[in-house]
mmCIF file of C-alpha atoms and ligand atoms in Angstrom:
data_model
loop_
_atom_site.group_PDB
_atom_site.id
_atom_site.type_symbol
_atom_site.label_atom_id
_atom_site.label_comp_id
_atom_site.label_asym_id
_atom_site.label_seq_id
_atom_site.Cartn_x
_atom_site.Cartn_y
_atom_site.Cartn_z
ATOM 1 C CA MET A 1325 -3.837 35.005 -16.400
ATOM 2 C CA GLU A 1326 -7.124 35.456 -18.115
ATOM 3 C CA HIS A 1327 -5.407 34.962 -21.134
ATOM 4 C CA THR A 1328 -3.808 31.653 -19.865
ATOM 5 C CA VAL A 1329 -6.951 30.511 -18.133
ATOM 6 C CA HIS A 1330 -8.423 30.384 -21.815
ATOM 7 C CA LEU A 1331 -5.314 28.799 -23.123
ATOM 8 C CA SER A 1332 -6.043 25.719 -21.062
ATOM 9 C CA LYS A 1333 -9.219 25.673 -21.112
ATOM 10 C CA SER A 1334 -8.799 25.165 -25.055
ATOM 11 C CA THR A 1335 -6.529 22.833 -25.175
ATOM 12 C CA THR A 1336 -9.586 20.448 -25.894
ATOM 13 C CA SER A 1337 -9.709 21.895 -28.979
ATOM 14 C CA ARG A 1338 -8.559 19.791 -32.193
ATOM 15 C CA ARG A 1339 -8.122 23.509 -34.135
ATOM 16 C CA SER A 1340 -6.739 25.207 -31.074
ATOM 17 C CA PHE A 1341 -3.821 22.633 -31.074
ATOM 18 C CA LEU A 1342 -3.289 22.857 -34.583
ATOM 19 C CA ARG A 1343 -3.688 26.921 -34.874
ATOM 20 C CA ARG A 1344 -1.197 26.171 -31.823
ATOM 21 C CA GLY A 1345 1.446 23.851 -33.480
ATOM 22 C CA LEU A 1346 1.941 25.869 -36.792
ATOM 23 C CA ALA A 1347 2.369 29.459 -34.840
ATOM 24 C CA VAL A 1348 5.495 27.222 -32.652
ATOM 25 C CA GLY A 1349 8.984 27.384 -34.816
ATOM 26 C CA GLY A 1350 10.062 24.343 -36.687
ATOM 27 C CA ALA A 1351 6.593 22.380 -36.266
ATOM 28 C CA GLY A 1352 4.902 23.557 -39.770
ATOM 29 C CA ALA A 1353 7.170 21.836 -41.222
ATOM 30 C CA ILE A 1354 6.025 18.710 -39.021
ATOM 31 C CA SER A 1355 2.660 19.182 -39.985
ATOM 32 C CA ALA A 1356 3.282 19.722 -43.903
ATOM 33 C CA GLY A 1357 4.431 16.675 -43.531
ATOM 34 C CA LEU A 1358 1.604 15.148 -41.569
ATOM 35 C CA PHE A 1359 -0.967 16.230 -44.121
ATOM 36 C CA ALA A 1360 1.192 15.019 -46.980
ATOM 37 C CA ASN A 1361 1.201 11.227 -45.260
ATOM 38 C CA GLY A 1362 -2.669 11.580 -44.488
ATOM 39 C CA LEU A 1363 -2.361 10.999 -40.468
ATOM 40 C CA PRO A 1364 -4.528 11.894 -37.899
ATOM 41 C CA ALA A 1365 -3.365 16.151 -38.344
ATOM 42 C CA PHE A 1366 -4.661 16.259 -34.027
ATOM 43 C CA ALA A 1367 -2.667 13.415 -32.249
ATOM 44 C CA GLU A 1368 0.704 14.263 -34.484
ATOM 45 C CA VAL A 1369 0.539 17.919 -33.249
ATOM 46 C CA GLU A 1370 -0.629 17.450 -29.982
ATOM 47 C CA SER A 1371 2.409 15.080 -29.566
ATOM 48 C CA GLY A 1372 4.766 18.336 -30.176
ATOM 49 C CA GLY A 1373 3.840 19.980 -27.390
ATOM 50 C CA LEU A 1374 4.698 19.370 -23.881
ATOM 51 C CA THR A 1375 3.758 16.222 -21.739
ATOM 52 C CA PRO A 1376 1.839 16.546 -18.540
ATOM 53 C CA GLY A 1377 5.148 15.993 -16.830
ATOM 54 C CA ASP A 1378 7.316 18.126 -18.723
ATOM 55 C CA ALA A 1379 4.584 20.685 -18.785
ATOM 56 C CA ALA A 1380 4.644 20.177 -14.629
ATOM 57 C CA ILE A 1381 7.908 20.349 -13.985
ATOM 58 C CA LEU A 1382 8.944 23.263 -15.830
ATOM 59 C CA ARG A 1383 5.585 25.410 -14.320
ATOM 60 C CA PHE A 1384 7.219 24.261 -10.978
ATOM 61 C CA LEU A 1385 10.799 25.612 -11.888
ATOM 62 C CA SER A 1386 8.869 28.949 -13.250
ATOM 63 C CA ALA A 1387 7.500 29.323 -9.827
ATOM 64 C CA LEU A 1388 10.695 29.123 -7.933
ATOM 65 C CA GLU A 1389 12.515 31.039 -10.439
ATOM 66 C CA ILE A 1390 9.949 33.697 -9.959
ATOM 67 C CA LEU A 1391 10.393 33.283 -6.034
ATOM 68 C CA GLU A 1392 14.189 33.451 -6.528
ATOM 69 C CA THR A 1393 13.866 36.872 -8.736
ATOM 70 C CA ASP A 1394 11.586 38.166 -5.683
ATOM 71 C CA LEU A 1395 14.150 37.771 -3.369
ATOM 72 C CA TRP A 1396 17.130 38.938 -5.394
ATOM 73 C CA GLN A 1397 15.320 41.742 -6.570
ATOM 74 C CA GLN A 1398 15.360 43.071 -2.893
ATOM 75 C CA TYR A 1399 18.869 42.687 -2.817
ATOM 76 C CA ASN A 1400 19.716 44.740 -5.588
ATOM 77 C CA GLU A 1401 17.443 47.883 -4.597
ATOM 78 C CA LEU A 1402 19.328 48.190 -1.314
ATOM 79 C CA GLY A 1403 22.709 46.333 -2.452
ATOM 80 C CA GLY A 1404 23.395 46.108 -5.860
ATOM 81 C CA ILE A 1405 23.563 48.425 -9.317
ATOM 82 C CA GLN A 1406 19.771 49.658 -9.785
ATOM 83 C CA ASP A 1407 19.863 50.530 -13.774
ATOM 84 C CA SER A 1408 17.320 49.858 -16.782
ATOM 85 C CA GLU A 1409 18.622 46.779 -16.564
ATOM 86 C CA VAL A 1410 17.588 45.693 -12.898
ATOM 87 C CA PRO A 1411 15.516 48.076 -12.295
ATOM 88 C CA GLY A 1412 14.033 49.418 -8.586
ATOM 89 C CA GLY A 1413 15.424 50.651 -5.721
ATOM 90 C CA THR A 1414 17.812 53.241 -5.132
ATOM 91 C CA GLY A 1415 20.399 51.519 -2.664
ATOM 92 C CA SER A 1416 21.810 51.658 0.575
ATOM 93 C CA ALA A 1417 24.743 53.302 1.021
ATOM 94 C CA ALA A 1418 25.716 51.845 4.405
ATOM 95 C CA TYR A 1419 24.716 48.050 3.807
ATOM 96 C CA THR A 1420 26.203 48.122 -0.225
ATOM 97 C CA LYS A 1421 29.457 49.259 1.427
ATOM 98 C CA ALA A 1422 29.148 46.516 3.648
ATOM 99 C CA LEU A 1423 28.741 43.970 1.393
ATOM 100 C CA LYS A 1424 31.282 45.136 -0.782
ATOM 101 C CA VAL A 1425 33.594 44.087 2.340
ATOM 102 C CA LEU A 1426 33.242 41.027 0.893
ATOM 103 C CA ASP A 1427 34.100 41.860 -2.479
ATOM 104 C CA GLY A 1428 34.730 45.046 -4.143
ATOM 105 C CA ASP A 1429 32.337 43.885 -7.216
ATOM 106 C CA MET A 1430 29.583 42.538 -4.383
ATOM 107 C CA ASP A 1431 26.831 45.297 -6.640
ATOM 108 C CA GLN A 1432 28.150 44.080 -9.693
ATOM 109 C CA TYR A 1433 27.456 40.512 -8.875
ATOM 110 C CA ILE A 1434 23.763 41.248 -7.333
ATOM 111 C CA HIS A 1435 22.730 42.666 -10.507
ATOM 112 C CA ASP A 1436 23.871 39.930 -12.534
ATOM 113 C CA ASN A 1437 22.311 37.600 -10.745
ATOM 114 C CA THR A 1438 19.185 39.453 -10.692
ATOM 115 C CA GLU A 1439 18.808 39.312 -14.118
ATOM 116 C CA ASP A 1440 19.429 36.353 -14.305
ATOM 117 C CA GLU A 1441 17.081 35.143 -12.645
ATOM 118 C CA PHE A 1442 14.553 37.373 -14.228
ATOM 119 C CA THR A 1443 15.374 35.631 -17.753
ATOM 120 C CA HIS A 1444 15.007 32.537 -16.346
ATOM 121 C CA PHE A 1445 11.325 32.402 -15.411
ATOM 122 C CA THR A 1446 10.409 34.623 -18.031
ATOM 123 C CA PHE A 1447 12.281 32.703 -20.448
ATOM 124 C CA ILE A 1448 10.336 28.958 -19.007
ATOM 125 C CA ASN A 1449 6.895 30.771 -19.250
ATOM 126 C CA ALA A 1450 7.269 31.530 -22.818
ATOM 127 C CA TYR A 1451 8.231 28.228 -23.294
ATOM 128 C CA LEU A 1452 5.200 27.298 -21.729
ATOM 129 C CA MET A 1453 3.105 29.411 -23.494
ATOM 130 C CA SER A 1454 4.753 28.496 -27.018
ATOM 131 C CA LYS A 1455 3.322 25.103 -26.353
ATOM 132 C CA GLY A 1456 -0.112 26.358 -24.917
ATOM 133 C CA ALA A 1457 1.033 25.674 -21.568
ATOM 134 C CA ASP A 1458 -0.451 27.718 -18.422
ATOM 135 C CA PRO A 1459 3.112 30.425 -17.438
ATOM 136 C CA VAL A 1460 3.046 30.342 -13.939
ATOM 137 C CA ASN A 1461 1.833 34.031 -12.016
ATOM 138 C CA LEU A 1462 2.407 34.982 -8.384
ATOM 139 C CA ASP A 1463 1.429 37.944 -8.367
ATOM 140 C CA LYS A 1464 -1.346 37.704 -6.182
ATOM 141 C CA PHE A 1465 0.759 36.499 -3.157
ATOM 142 C CA ARG A 1466 2.933 39.576 -3.446
ATOM 143 C CA THR A 1467 1.877 40.354 0.223
ATOM 144 C CA LEU A 1468 4.882 40.659 2.313
ATOM 145 C CA PRO A 1469 5.973 44.047 3.497
ATOM 146 C CA SER A 1470 8.800 45.429 2.050
ATOM 147 C CA SER A 1471 12.361 46.670 4.034
ATOM 148 C CA LYS A 1472 11.576 50.349 5.482
ATOM 149 C CA ALA A 1473 15.281 51.265 4.713
ATOM 150 C CA THR A 1474 15.601 54.362 2.642
ATOM 151 C CA GLY A 1475 16.677 52.445 -1.030
ATOM 152 C CA ALA A 1476 14.256 49.812 -1.250
ATOM 153 C CA GLN A 1477 10.637 50.136 -3.065
ATOM 154 C CA ASP A 1478 7.780 49.842 -0.908
ATOM 155 C CA ILE A 1479 5.667 47.321 -2.309
ATOM 156 C CA GLY A 1480 4.838 44.049 -2.052
ATOM 157 C CA ARG A 1481 6.923 40.642 -2.051
ATOM 158 C CA LEU A 1482 6.630 37.158 -2.474
ATOM 159 C CA THR A 1483 9.967 36.781 -0.276
ATOM 160 C CA ASN A 1484 10.767 37.699 3.434
ATOM 161 C CA LEU A 1485 14.197 38.373 3.958
ATOM 162 C CA MET A 1486 14.186 39.762 6.794
ATOM 163 C CA GLN A 1487 13.820 36.485 9.219
ATOM 164 C CA LEU A 1488 16.017 33.994 7.595
ATOM 165 C CA THR A 1489 17.673 30.831 9.374
ATOM 166 C CA VAL A 1490 20.463 30.355 6.964
ATOM 167 C CA ASP A 1491 21.336 26.643 6.745
ATOM 168 C CA THR A 1492 25.757 26.922 5.685
ATOM 169 C CA SER A 1493 26.085 23.020 5.739
ATOM 170 C CA TYR A 1494 27.006 23.680 1.989
ATOM 171 C CA TRP A 1495 30.202 24.112 3.067
ATOM 172 C CA THR A 1496 30.791 21.602 4.207
ATOM 173 C CA LYS A 1497 28.617 18.889 2.215
ATOM 174 C CA TYR A 1498 31.092 20.145 -0.773
ATOM 175 C CA ARG A 1499 34.122 19.384 1.075
ATOM 176 C CA SER A 1500 33.235 15.653 1.896
ATOM 177 C CA ARG A 1501 34.999 13.159 0.634
ATOM 178 C CA THR A 1502 32.987 10.059 1.985
ATOM 179 C CA LYS A 1503 29.738 11.587 2.387
ATOM 180 C CA ASN A 1504 26.553 12.406 0.438
ATOM 181 C CA PRO A 1505 23.390 14.024 0.981
ATOM 182 C CA ASP A 1506 22.148 10.737 -1.349
ATOM 183 C CA PHE A 1507 23.279 8.517 1.304
ATOM 184 C CA GLY A 1508 21.767 10.477 3.968
ATOM 185 C CA ASP A 1509 24.566 11.707 4.926
ATOM 186 C CA THR A 1510 23.955 15.362 6.657
ATOM 187 C CA PHE A 1511 26.605 17.958 6.879
ATOM 188 C CA PRO A 1512 27.931 20.342 9.829
ATOM 189 C CA PRO A 1513 26.970 23.981 9.089
ATOM 190 C CA ALA A 1514 29.591 26.859 8.789
ATOM 191 C CA VAL A 1515 27.996 29.291 10.405
ATOM 192 C CA PRO A 1516 25.927 27.514 13.152
ATOM 193 C CA GLY A 1517 24.530 31.060 14.575
ATOM 194 C CA LEU A 1518 22.745 31.247 11.508
ATOM 195 C CA LEU A 1519 20.948 28.252 12.020
ATOM 196 C CA LYS A 1520 20.265 29.543 15.528
ATOM 197 C CA GLY A 1521 17.338 32.463 15.250
ATOM 198 C CA GLN A 1522 15.958 34.900 12.402
ATOM 199 C CA PHE A 1523 17.991 37.025 11.216
ATOM 200 C CA PRO A 1524 17.722 40.010 8.488
ATOM 201 C CA ALA A 1525 19.851 39.835 5.169
ATOM 202 C CA ILE A 1526 18.488 43.513 4.225
ATOM 203 C CA PRO A 1527 18.639 46.380 6.697
ATOM 204 C CA ARG A 1528 15.014 46.108 8.075
ATOM 205 C CA ASP A 1529 14.725 49.825 8.372
ATOM 206 C CA ASN A 1530 17.189 52.784 9.092
ATOM 207 C CA ASN A 1531 17.788 52.211 12.470
ATOM 208 C CA ASP A 1532 19.682 48.986 11.395
ATOM 209 C CA LEU A 1533 22.369 50.559 9.228
ATOM 210 C CA SER A 1534 24.041 50.823 12.675
ATOM 211 C CA PRO A 1535 26.449 49.890 14.842
ATOM 212 C CA ALA A 1536 28.424 48.956 12.004
ATOM 213 C CA ASP A 1537 29.708 45.152 13.069
ATOM 214 C CA HIS A 1538 25.508 45.144 13.456
ATOM 215 C CA ILE A 1539 24.982 46.097 9.042
ATOM 216 C CA GLN A 1540 27.880 44.540 8.698
ATOM 217 C CA ALA A 1541 26.403 40.470 10.040
ATOM 218 C CA ILE A 1542 23.441 41.451 7.693
ATOM 219 C CA ALA A 1543 25.834 42.110 5.070
ATOM 220 C CA ASN A 1544 27.986 38.901 5.965
ATOM 221 C CA THR A 1545 24.003 36.979 6.331
ATOM 222 C CA ALA A 1546 22.915 38.148 3.374
ATOM 223 C CA GLY A 1547 26.585 36.948 1.222
ATOM 224 C CA PHE A 1548 26.298 33.520 3.156
ATOM 225 C CA HIS A 1549 22.214 33.486 2.181
ATOM 226 C CA PHE A 1550 23.585 34.353 -1.477
ATOM 227 C CA ALA A 1551 25.073 30.858 -1.477
ATOM 228 C CA PHE A 1552 21.958 28.838 -0.078
ATOM 229 C CA ILE A 1553 19.993 29.856 -2.234
ATOM 230 C CA GLU A 1554 22.225 29.289 -5.628
ATOM 231 C CA GLN A 1555 23.751 25.777 -4.211
ATOM 232 C CA GLY A 1556 19.925 24.458 -4.149
ATOM 233 C CA GLY A 1557 18.977 25.514 -7.829
ATOM 234 C CA THR A 1558 22.786 23.943 -8.554
ATOM 235 C CA SER A 1559 21.000 20.807 -7.423
ATOM 236 C CA LEU A 1560 17.592 20.856 -8.579
ATOM 237 C CA TYR A 1561 17.934 21.316 -11.534
ATOM 238 C CA PRO A 1562 19.552 18.303 -12.710
ATOM 239 C CA SER A 1563 17.510 16.585 -10.109
ATOM 240 C CA LEU A 1564 14.011 17.205 -11.991
ATOM 241 C CA ALA A 1565 16.390 17.326 -15.550
ATOM 242 C CA GLN A 1566 15.914 13.088 -14.941
ATOM 243 C CA ARG A 1567 12.014 12.793 -14.977
ATOM 244 C CA VAL A 1568 11.596 14.918 -18.393
ATOM 245 C CA ILE A 1569 10.715 13.715 -21.375
ATOM 246 C CA HIS A 1570 11.253 15.616 -24.458
ATOM 247 C CA PRO A 1571 15.131 16.505 -25.301
ATOM 248 C CA GLU A 1572 14.113 20.161 -26.162
ATOM 249 C CA VAL A 1573 13.198 20.222 -22.015
ATOM 250 C CA LEU A 1574 15.928 18.420 -20.910
ATOM 251 C CA ARG A 1575 18.058 21.025 -22.822
ATOM 252 C CA ILE A 1576 15.887 24.022 -21.558
ATOM 253 C CA LEU A 1577 17.321 22.625 -17.515
ATOM 254 C CA LEU A 1578 20.443 21.482 -18.423
ATOM 255 C CA SER A 1579 21.083 25.202 -19.906
ATOM 256 C CA ILE A 1580 19.567 26.942 -16.982
ATOM 257 C CA GLY A 1581 20.476 24.929 -14.172
ATOM 258 C CA PRO A 1582 24.948 25.435 -14.957
ATOM 259 C CA THR A 1583 24.289 28.643 -14.668
ATOM 260 C CA GLU A 1584 22.609 28.757 -11.396
ATOM 261 C CA THR A 1585 25.858 26.586 -10.227
ATOM 262 C CA GLN A 1586 27.917 29.408 -11.932
ATOM 263 C CA HIS A 1587 26.211 31.805 -9.396
ATOM 264 C CA PHE A 1588 26.976 29.408 -6.377
ATOM 265 C CA GLN A 1589 30.692 28.932 -7.049
ATOM 266 C CA THR A 1590 31.119 32.952 -7.301
ATOM 267 C CA TRP A 1591 29.235 33.403 -4.039
ATOM 268 C CA GLN A 1592 31.095 30.531 -1.926
ATOM 269 C CA ASP A 1593 33.993 32.356 -2.681
ATOM 270 C CA LYS A 1594 33.091 35.876 -1.934
ATOM 271 C CA ALA A 1595 31.251 34.910 1.764
ATOM 272 C CA GLY A 1596 34.422 33.213 2.378
ATOM 273 C CA ASN A 1597 35.536 36.661 3.135
ATOM 274 C CA ALA A 1598 32.823 37.689 5.553
ATOM 275 C CA PRO A 1599 34.748 39.366 8.292
ATOM 276 C CA ALA A 1600 35.037 37.315 11.657
ATOM 277 C CA LEU A 1601 32.613 39.348 14.416
ATOM 278 C CA THR A 1602 30.203 39.130 17.000
ATOM 279 C CA ASP A 1603 26.624 41.093 16.472
ATOM 280 C CA PRO A 1604 26.317 43.806 19.284
ATOM 281 C CA THR A 1605 22.549 43.704 19.078
ATOM 282 C CA ASN A 1606 22.252 39.789 18.563
ATOM 283 C CA GLY A 1607 25.038 38.299 19.469
ATOM 284 C CA LEU A 1608 25.188 36.092 16.375
ATOM 285 C CA VAL A 1609 28.632 35.142 15.755
ATOM 286 C CA PHE A 1610 30.202 35.025 12.375
ATOM 287 C CA PRO A 1611 33.277 32.945 12.835
ATOM 288 C CA ASP A 1612 36.755 32.698 11.152
ATOM 289 C CA LEU A 1613 36.448 29.607 8.782
ATOM 290 C CA ASN A 1614 40.187 29.631 8.363
ATOM 291 C CA ALA A 1615 40.241 28.863 11.799
ATOM 292 C CA SER A 1616 37.477 26.916 13.201
ATOM 293 C CA GLY A 1617 36.710 23.971 10.912
ATOM 294 C CA GLY A 1618 40.216 22.786 9.366
ATOM 295 C CA GLU A 1619 39.741 22.089 5.487
ATOM 296 C CA ASP A 1620 36.210 21.658 5.966
ATOM 297 C CA THR A 1621 35.590 25.428 6.211
ATOM 298 C CA GLN A 1622 38.769 26.267 4.686
ATOM 299 C CA THR A 1623 37.706 29.431 2.672
ATOM 300 C CA ASN A 1624 39.998 28.935 -0.278
ATOM 301 C CA LEU A 1625 38.610 25.679 -0.884
ATOM 302 C CA ILE A 1626 35.466 26.421 -2.991
ATOM 303 C CA MET A 1627 36.353 23.375 -5.715
ATOM 304 C CA PRO A 1628 34.042 20.078 -4.701
ATOM 305 C CA GLU A 1629 35.757 17.839 -3.256
ATOM 306 C CA PRO A 1630 35.346 14.185 -5.038
ATOM 307 C CA THR A 1631 33.046 11.752 -3.183
ATOM 308 C CA ILE A 1632 30.875 8.722 -3.040
ATOM 309 C CA PHE A 1633 28.128 8.703 -6.408
ATOM 310 C CA LEU A 1634 25.389 5.907 -6.813
ATOM 311 C CA SER A 1635 27.071 3.338 -5.073
ATOM 312 C CA ARG A 1636 30.473 2.902 -3.000
ATOM 313 C CA LYS A 1637 31.698 0.626 -4.879
ATOM 314 C CA PHE A 1638 32.969 3.185 -7.830
ATOM 315 C CA PRO A 1639 35.705 5.040 -6.977
ATOM 316 C CA VAL A 1640 34.986 8.983 -5.424
ATOM 317 C CA VAL A 1641 33.869 11.211 -7.985
ATOM 318 C CA SER A 1642 33.683 15.589 -8.057
ATOM 319 C CA ILE A 1643 29.898 16.044 -8.449
ATOM 320 C CA ILE A 1644 26.727 18.265 -7.920
ATOM 321 C CA ARG A 1645 25.335 16.851 -4.605
ATOM 322 C CA PRO A 1646 22.315 16.272 -4.216
ATOM 323 C CA THR A 1647 20.658 15.053 -7.515
ATOM 324 C CA ALA A 1648 18.310 12.355 -6.245
ATOM 325 C CA THR A 1649 15.336 12.905 -8.355
ATOM 326 C CA GLU A 1650 12.697 11.805 -6.105
ATOM 327 C CA GLY A 1651 10.598 14.451 -4.473
ATOM 328 C CA ALA A 1652 13.297 16.459 -5.234
ATOM 329 C CA ALA A 1653 10.385 19.374 -6.054
ATOM 330 C CA MET A 1654 8.620 19.036 -2.341
ATOM 331 C CA GLY A 1655 12.851 19.545 -0.955
ATOM 332 C CA ALA A 1656 13.442 22.509 -2.455
ATOM 333 C CA VAL A 1657 9.935 23.800 -1.151
ATOM 334 C CA LYS A 1658 11.249 22.796 2.491
ATOM 335 C CA ALA A 1659 14.337 24.007 1.858
ATOM 336 C CA LEU A 1660 13.034 27.295 1.128
ATOM 337 C CA THR A 1661 10.370 27.262 3.926
ATOM 338 C CA ASP A 1662 13.298 26.325 6.526
ATOM 339 C CA ASP A 1663 15.167 29.396 5.282
ATOM 340 C CA GLY A 1664 12.610 31.749 6.219
ATOM 341 C CA LEU A 1665 11.724 32.914 3.431
ATOM 342 C CA PHE A 1666 7.768 32.748 2.919
ATOM 343 C CA ILE A 1667 7.221 33.630 6.522
ATOM 344 C CA GLY A 1668 4.180 35.895 6.309
ATOM 345 C CA GLN A 1669 2.655 33.805 3.704
ATOM 346 C CA SER A 1670 -0.707 32.278 3.294
ATOM 347 C CA ASP A 1671 -1.997 29.179 3.317
ATOM 348 C CA GLU A 1672 -3.534 29.841 0.089
ATOM 349 C CA PHE A 1673 0.686 30.300 -1.369
ATOM 350 C CA PHE A 1674 1.725 27.640 0.910
ATOM 351 C CA ALA A 1675 -0.973 25.194 -1.061
ATOM 352 C CA PHE A 1676 -0.612 26.588 -4.286
ATOM 353 C CA LEU A 1677 3.330 25.965 -4.079
ATOM 354 C CA ARG A 1678 3.001 22.163 -3.162
ATOM 355 C CA LYS A 1679 0.541 21.517 -5.650
ATOM 356 C CA LEU A 1680 3.218 22.391 -8.296
ATOM 357 C CA ALA A 1681 5.681 20.680 -6.664
ATOM 358 C CA LYS A 1682 3.487 17.478 -5.894
ATOM 359 C CA GLN A 1683 3.060 17.788 -9.784
ATOM 360 C CA ALA A 1684 6.450 18.039 -10.424
ATOM 361 C CA ASP A 1685 7.588 15.044 -8.170
ATOM 362 C CA ALA A 1686 4.226 13.183 -9.762
ATOM 363 C CA ALA A 1687 6.139 13.000 -13.318
ATOM 364 C CA ARG A 1688 6.984 10.083 -14.717
ATOM 365 C CA HIS A 1689 5.786 8.398 -12.196
ATOM 366 C CA GLY A 1690 2.452 7.462 -13.682
ATOM 367 C CA GLY A 1691 1.266 10.823 -13.680
HETATM 368 FE FE1 FE2 B 2284 17.508 30.840 -11.259
HETATM 369 FE FE1 FE2 B 2285 19.605 31.458 -9.064
#
């Protein structure tokens, strides 16, 4: 962090702009041309950097990717594959087995999703630094407890996976042919019980490993939570992309965003395999989705239904939803907060996250 503070302070220096500009691939040639034309080097080299709005959007996305990485790491330690690509933890056999009821490859997918998130924030931070902008570091907020179950590391966390209130309305949102959240529409949850309490998505300790329907309910909760998280990213990237200015920043958002969509669709398919059951310890019900909601929850309908977009005067179209850009960053913070992910976090954490979101939402609105 010291290093980054130094960088940000140095942005007023003409020399440092020049130095950084020359260090970035491609910028050297531009600078040479400038001198040949006798143009003021300061302004031109500065233009190779980021606008405040682009930097704010990238910084907010970096923060969210760090938070995503933190939660995925917890899933990987207990239910994924712990290896040199995604180190940490030693796995929980009972939890991993329950997750595999949803798909025999769940551990591989958890591992790969975790690695993807790590690369998302690492890349965005490196890109920010290459442009002389501050990267994001949330280390001082790693204060939440780890699971006490065998297999998890005992380290400070950013996110809480043990008191989740998972909104599964993404399921019916993508099934509707007549509604769109961008029109103010709301959608019923596929698993109503998950909205009526706080439930663990990882075993909190070894007592959570039995009875069988309890650890399966925890694995089911995780399965629906995976899709909840990734459908959020699926909307966030296109929502924010509409307000970036530099084509390269747009390219970053357009290239990372759809990987969230790949994750989402995989996870929705797996969540559809979560067995119907009632958790004997808390009464949480996972319904038979093929019996309860008609086509809206039919488990093999995982591709988006066409729906209204932009205006009702247009024909329906198969799209990501929502993608409205106004307030998109703050909306993401609210959704994750409502999810229970940040239960136990400090006021300072919420203030910091809201500040990043506010700055991102102000981009290109006079900011
Ligand atoms: Fe991501
Ligand atoms: Fe993601």
